Amino acid sequence: MEITFEQAKAFEAVVRRGTIQKAAQELNKAHSAVLYSLKSMEELLNLTLFNRSGYRNKITNEGEIVLKYCKQMLSLRRELGEVCVKIKNGWEPSLKFVYDGVVDFNTIGDALYILNEMKAPTEVKVLAAHLGEVESLFNEEDAHLMVTILPLQKLQIPSF
């Protein structure tokens, strides 16, 4: 049993807009296409998603539960699209960061919080070491960024 994105979009739009006609207009579909999506979804799930006894379709309790998952499915699809655009525009998929444990982590944590709030599609790995171990861990992990209080010994890169 697999609900299609078209079915989920039609179902969510009907609930949000209140009528099949308004949902069809929003989705640029014919009324019959949206109605078919709903009927086929109900048959697939073997559930009644709407109570059709009154003037307007009223979502059933089962429909409320299905709607919750349809919204999650549609949201994840949108997020995936956004992440792909960000990656195409230069976001890195991963960041390995090594810092000296004596450095105040609050500033680092603030920067990571901002990165998270930006919904950056970056998996961040933060590692702490002390003194001379920082540079060794940086090399072992093939890390991208290092913050240390000691001058670099082995690497031939400038320090700030």
Short mmCIF file of N, CA and C in Angstrom, two decimals, residues 7 15 20 47 58-59 108 147:
data_model
loop_
_atom_site.label_atom_id
_atom_site.label_comp_id
_atom_site.label_asym_id
_atom_site.label_seq_id
_atom_site.Cartn_x
_atom_site.Cartn_y
_atom_site.Cartn_z
N GLN A 7 -1.95 11.98 -4.41
CA GLN A 7 -3.07 11.70 -3.51
C GLN A 7 -2.94 12.51 -2.22
N VAL A 15 -8.83 19.27 2.47
CA VAL A 15 -9.05 19.56 3.90
C VAL A 15 -8.79 21.04 4.19
N ILE A 20 -13.64 20.34 -2.71
CA ILE A 20 -12.89 19.72 -3.79
C ILE A 20 -12.65 20.74 -4.90
N LEU A 47 -10.27 2.93 4.06
CA LEU A 47 -10.75 3.84 5.11
C LEU A 47 -11.65 4.89 4.48
N LYS A 58 -16.81 16.41 5.43
CA LYS A 58 -16.23 16.63 6.75
C LYS A 58 -15.25 15.49 7.00
N ILE A 59 -14.04 15.86 7.38
CA ILE A 59 -13.00 14.86 7.60
C ILE A 59 -13.38 13.97 8.78
N ILE A 108 31.44 28.48 19.96
CA ILE A 108 31.34 27.42 18.96
C ILE A 108 29.90 26.92 18.90
N VAL A 147 40.23 24.53 16.01
CA VAL A 147 40.46 25.67 16.89
C VAL A 147 41.35 25.17 18.01
#
